Tab-separated table of C-alpha atoms in Angstrom:
chain	number	residue	atom	x	y	z
A	23	LYS	CA	127.164	153.685	219.027
A	24	GLN	CA	128.220	150.041	219.606
A	25	GLU	CA	131.860	149.606	220.453
A	26	VAL	CA	133.602	146.243	220.672
A	27	THR	CA	136.846	145.737	222.575
A	28	GLN	CA	139.080	142.608	222.673
A	29	ILE	CA	141.691	141.998	225.355
A	30	PRO	CA	144.496	141.065	225.189
A	31	ALA	CA	145.643	142.313	221.793
A	32	ALA	CA	148.163	139.590	221.620
A	33	LEU	CA	148.908	136.405	223.527
A	34	SER	CA	151.604	133.837	223.452
A	35	VAL	CA	151.123	130.528	225.407
A	36	PRO	CA	152.942	127.183	225.453
A	37	GLU	CA	151.235	124.301	223.569
A	38	GLY	CA	148.721	122.316	225.748
A	39	GLU	CA	147.625	125.144	227.983
A	40	ASN	CA	144.017	126.279	228.273
A	41	LEU	CA	143.372	129.888	227.511
A	42	VAL	CA	140.608	132.603	227.609
A	43	LEU	CA	140.124	135.384	225.125
A	44	ASN	CA	137.877	138.365	226.127
A	45	CYS	CA	135.342	140.512	224.235
A	46	SER	CA	133.341	143.318	225.638
A	47	PHE	CA	130.657	145.505	224.018
A	48	THR	CA	129.072	148.707	225.014
A	49	ASP	CA	125.450	148.207	223.921
A	50	SER	CA	123.719	145.125	225.252
A	51	ALA	CA	120.814	145.381	222.685
A	52	ILE	CA	122.350	142.643	220.475
A	53	TYR	CA	120.864	139.853	218.366
A	54	ASN	CA	123.897	137.612	218.710
A	55	LEU	CA	127.716	137.426	219.046
A	56	GLN	CA	130.049	135.592	216.867
A	57	TRP	CA	133.608	134.442	217.235
A	58	PHE	CA	135.796	134.281	214.136
A	59	ARG	CA	139.272	132.996	213.264
A	60	GLN	CA	141.527	134.717	210.769
A	61	ASP	CA	144.731	133.314	209.459
A	62	PRO	CA	147.360	135.676	207.915
A	63	GLY	CA	146.240	137.003	204.502
A	64	LYS	CA	143.094	134.971	204.667
A	65	GLY	CA	139.364	135.654	205.119
A	66	LEU	CA	137.320	135.090	208.316
A	67	THR	CA	136.081	131.742	209.396
A	68	SER	CA	133.086	131.505	211.768
A	69	LEU	CA	133.842	129.541	214.908
A	70	LEU	CA	130.821	129.851	217.116
A	71	LEU	CA	127.596	131.978	217.218
A	72	ILE	CA	125.761	132.703	220.367
A	73	GLN	CA	122.206	134.013	220.079
A	74	SER	CA	121.186	136.786	222.543
A	75	SER	CA	118.943	134.265	224.350
A	76	GLN	CA	121.786	131.817	224.888
A	77	ARG	CA	124.580	131.826	227.534
A	78	GLU	CA	127.182	129.595	225.777
A	79	GLN	CA	128.015	127.437	222.812
A	80	THR	CA	130.556	124.658	222.423
A	81	SER	CA	132.365	123.288	219.405
A	82	GLY	CA	135.106	120.716	220.067
A	83	ARG	CA	137.855	122.419	222.169
A	84	LEU	CA	136.163	125.767	221.917
A	85	ASN	CA	133.613	127.133	224.327
A	86	ALA	CA	132.165	130.616	224.064
A	87	SER	CA	130.093	132.321	226.711
A	88	LEU	CA	127.874	135.396	226.608
A	89	ASP	CA	126.798	137.707	229.418
A	90	LYS	CA	124.585	140.253	227.687
A	91	SER	CA	123.776	142.307	230.729
A	92	SER	CA	127.396	142.960	231.498
A	93	GLY	CA	128.388	143.348	227.760
A	94	ARG	CA	130.943	140.505	227.874
A	95	SER	CA	131.917	137.336	226.039
A	96	THR	CA	134.718	134.936	226.486
A	97	LEU	CA	136.153	132.293	224.144
A	98	TYR	CA	137.766	129.480	225.986
A	99	ILE	CA	140.288	127.197	224.033
A	100	ALA	CA	141.176	123.973	225.794
A	101	ALA	CA	144.445	122.016	225.321
A	102	SER	CA	145.816	124.638	222.767
A	103	GLN	CA	147.736	123.389	219.704
A	104	PRO	CA	150.213	125.142	217.345
A	105	GLY	CA	147.403	124.949	214.602
A	106	ASP	CA	145.316	127.375	216.824
A	107	SER	CA	147.751	130.263	216.129
A	108	ALA	CA	145.697	132.880	214.392
A	109	THR	CA	143.749	136.109	215.031
A	110	TYR	CA	140.516	135.654	216.840
A	111	LEU	CA	137.800	138.241	216.341
A	112	CYS	CA	134.447	138.747	217.976
A	113	ALA	CA	131.607	140.423	216.350
A	114	VAL	CA	128.331	141.752	217.678
A	115	SER	CA	125.108	141.923	215.708
A	116	SER	CA	123.042	144.945	216.355
A	117	VAL	CA	120.229	146.613	214.374
A	118	GLY	CA	121.503	147.036	210.790
A	119	LYS	CA	125.084	146.025	211.216
A	120	ILE	CA	127.684	143.720	212.609
A	121	ILE	CA	130.532	145.334	214.457
A	122	PHE	CA	133.973	143.726	215.028
A	123	GLY	CA	136.555	144.025	217.560
A	124	LYS	CA	140.176	144.539	216.590
A	125	GLY	CA	141.061	140.840	217.436
A	126	THR	CA	143.480	139.002	219.626
A	127	ARG	CA	146.612	137.650	217.946
A	128	LEU	CA	147.203	134.287	219.353
A	129	HIS	CA	150.485	132.357	219.152
A	130	ILE	CA	150.881	128.873	220.413
A	131	LEU	CA	154.483	127.996	221.210
A	132	PRO	CA	155.344	124.407	220.218
B	99	GLY	CA	128.226	128.711	194.693
B	100	ALA	CA	129.696	126.871	197.611
B	101	GLY	CA	131.238	129.909	199.235
B	102	VAL	CA	131.500	133.672	198.885
B	103	SER	CA	133.642	134.560	195.917
B	104	GLN	CA	135.530	137.903	195.548
B	105	THR	CA	137.208	139.290	192.562
B	106	PRO	CA	139.859	140.471	191.972
B	107	SER	CA	141.884	138.882	194.758
B	108	ASN	CA	144.537	141.648	194.269
B	109	LYS	CA	144.201	145.037	192.646
B	110	VAL	CA	147.022	147.526	192.247
B	111	THR	CA	145.917	151.006	190.862
B	112	GLU	CA	147.184	154.587	190.747
B	113	LYS	CA	145.858	157.387	192.786
B	114	GLY	CA	142.921	159.058	191.216
B	115	LYS	CA	141.765	155.860	189.210
B	116	TYR	CA	138.322	154.172	189.401
B	117	VAL	CA	138.076	150.697	190.888
B	118	GLU	CA	135.340	148.083	191.135
B	119	LEU	CA	135.354	145.084	193.436
B	120	ARG	CA	132.905	142.249	192.994
B	121	CYS	CA	131.301	139.970	195.490
B	122	ASP	CA	129.354	136.793	194.512
B	123	PRO	CA	127.505	135.555	197.723
B	124	ILE	CA	126.298	132.157	198.662
B	125	SER	CA	123.236	131.289	196.485
B	126	GLY	CA	120.068	132.089	198.380
B	127	HIS	CA	121.659	134.373	200.969
B	128	THR	CA	119.591	137.553	201.170
B	129	ALA	CA	121.960	139.594	203.256
B	130	LEU	CA	125.383	140.949	201.964
B	131	TYR	CA	127.861	142.977	203.819
B	132	TRP	CA	131.030	144.843	202.800
B	133	TYR	CA	133.854	145.449	205.263
B	134	ARG	CA	137.264	147.105	204.938
B	135	GLN	CA	140.218	145.775	206.963
B	136	SER	CA	143.490	147.620	207.408
B	137	LEU	CA	146.664	145.797	208.643
B	138	GLY	CA	146.340	144.987	212.405
B	139	GLN	CA	142.783	146.119	212.614
B	140	GLY	CA	139.413	144.462	212.767
B	141	PRO	CA	137.012	144.641	209.833
B	142	GLU	CA	135.340	147.954	209.567
B	143	PHE	CA	131.707	148.013	208.543
B	144	LEU	CA	131.011	149.809	205.200
B	145	ILE	CA	127.527	148.797	203.976
B	146	TYR	CA	124.817	146.086	204.465
B	147	PHE	CA	122.341	144.952	201.680
B	148	GLN	CA	118.981	143.149	202.398
B	149	GLY	CA	118.014	141.948	199.022
B	150	THR	CA	118.578	144.661	196.369
B	151	GLY	CA	118.423	147.612	198.834
B	152	ALA	CA	121.112	149.072	201.027
B	153	ALA	CA	119.630	148.651	204.512
B	154	ASP	CA	122.464	150.451	206.206
B	155	ASP	CA	125.285	152.359	204.272
B	156	SER	CA	126.407	154.444	207.310
B	157	GLY	CA	129.964	152.999	207.103
B	158	LEU	CA	130.744	154.208	203.706
B	159	PRO	CA	133.594	156.841	204.396
B	160	ASN	CA	132.601	159.398	201.832
B	161	ASP	CA	130.885	159.885	198.483
B	162	ARG	CA	133.663	158.292	196.549
B	163	PHE	CA	132.403	154.961	197.752
B	164	PHE	CA	129.253	153.345	196.321
B	165	ALA	CA	127.873	149.842	196.230
B	166	VAL	CA	125.143	148.160	194.266
B	167	ARG	CA	123.330	144.952	194.279
B	168	PRO	CA	120.902	145.217	191.411
B	169	GLU	CA	119.405	141.650	191.331
B	170	GLY	CA	119.866	140.837	194.971
B	171	SER	CA	122.789	138.422	194.503
B	172	VAL	CA	126.126	139.743	193.120
B	173	SER	CA	127.282	143.108	194.574
B	174	THR	CA	129.920	145.576	193.253
B	175	LEU	CA	131.746	148.067	195.489
B	176	LYS	CA	132.828	151.092	193.457
B	177	ILE	CA	135.496	153.530	194.504
B	178	GLN	CA	136.047	156.716	192.504
B	179	ARG	CA	139.124	158.825	192.612
B	180	THR	CA	141.157	156.388	194.646
B	181	GLU	CA	143.433	157.670	197.333
B	182	ARG	CA	146.381	155.911	198.996
B	183	GLY	CA	144.441	155.829	202.243
B	184	ASP	CA	141.891	153.525	200.487
B	185	SER	CA	144.479	150.747	200.417
B	186	ALA	CA	143.152	147.831	202.470
B	187	VAL	CA	141.512	144.494	202.089
B	188	TYR	CA	137.918	144.656	201.248
B	189	LEU	CA	135.900	141.786	202.600
B	190	CYS	CA	132.462	140.583	201.607
B	191	ALA	CA	130.230	138.429	203.720
B	192	SER	CA	126.753	136.904	203.214
B	193	SER	CA	124.184	135.386	205.541
B	194	LEU	CA	120.920	133.626	204.911
B	195	ARG	CA	118.966	136.468	206.552
B	196	GLY	CA	119.854	139.848	207.830
B	197	THR	CA	120.855	140.989	211.207
B	198	VAL	CA	117.394	140.796	212.847
B	199	SER	CA	117.771	137.008	212.707
B	200	GLY	CA	119.492	135.604	215.735
B	201	ALA	CA	120.931	132.768	213.865
B	202	ASN	CA	122.598	134.558	210.972
B	203	VAL	CA	125.986	133.090	210.563
B	204	LEU	CA	128.260	135.212	208.344
B	205	THR	CA	130.310	133.489	205.675
B	206	PHE	CA	133.198	135.625	204.354
B	207	GLY	CA	135.022	135.676	201.053
B	208	ALA	CA	138.799	135.666	200.950
B	209	GLY	CA	138.817	139.474	200.272
B	210	SER	CA	140.105	141.818	197.619
B	211	ARG	CA	143.402	143.442	198.513
B	212	LEU	CA	143.518	146.978	197.035
B	213	THR	CA	146.811	148.844	196.824
B	214	VAL	CA	146.727	152.434	195.706
B	215	LEU	CA	150.052	153.833	194.636
């Protein structure tokens, strides 16, 4: 059974810092891994998708890496801004379903 | 449509009542997913449709929960004899293809918040 864990559960950093969010999964037989952002009371917005054959994806200040063999992914956010404050969720696509972690609540201090 | 639409956005009901939640996916998306999210938790998988058929319904918590997608587009999640523990945000997502496609980006709706009194 696939399990997805995100560490830390919550993180507060001053504006301008670079930061890393972690995601681990127990079953390496995945099709892809996605990172999402969720603002309070809102739905999820897809940030990056890494296919199982890829090692990283970049979009603007965001960079996501995937090490399938070790069951790990990281989301790197450069030069953080107050508008980055949200919950970040990773989701792993396996046969038949997509499993989410519990998320990391990120707060960027102005 | 341009995005995934879910109705109602909020539903308050009494324990024991029947509830239907509707999801209208992006036009042309063959895969549709239902998730349930409780406060402070990640989305919990309920059911996944590929076309009209439920490809995986292993996440439905019990037989009070049922979902249909009769024409391969709109889906309805049905909850019978609601209980207070069913209170959560029910999220729907769609993708162009199912999970066997490595490039299947999920697009989520804003969710339906269900409160059972």
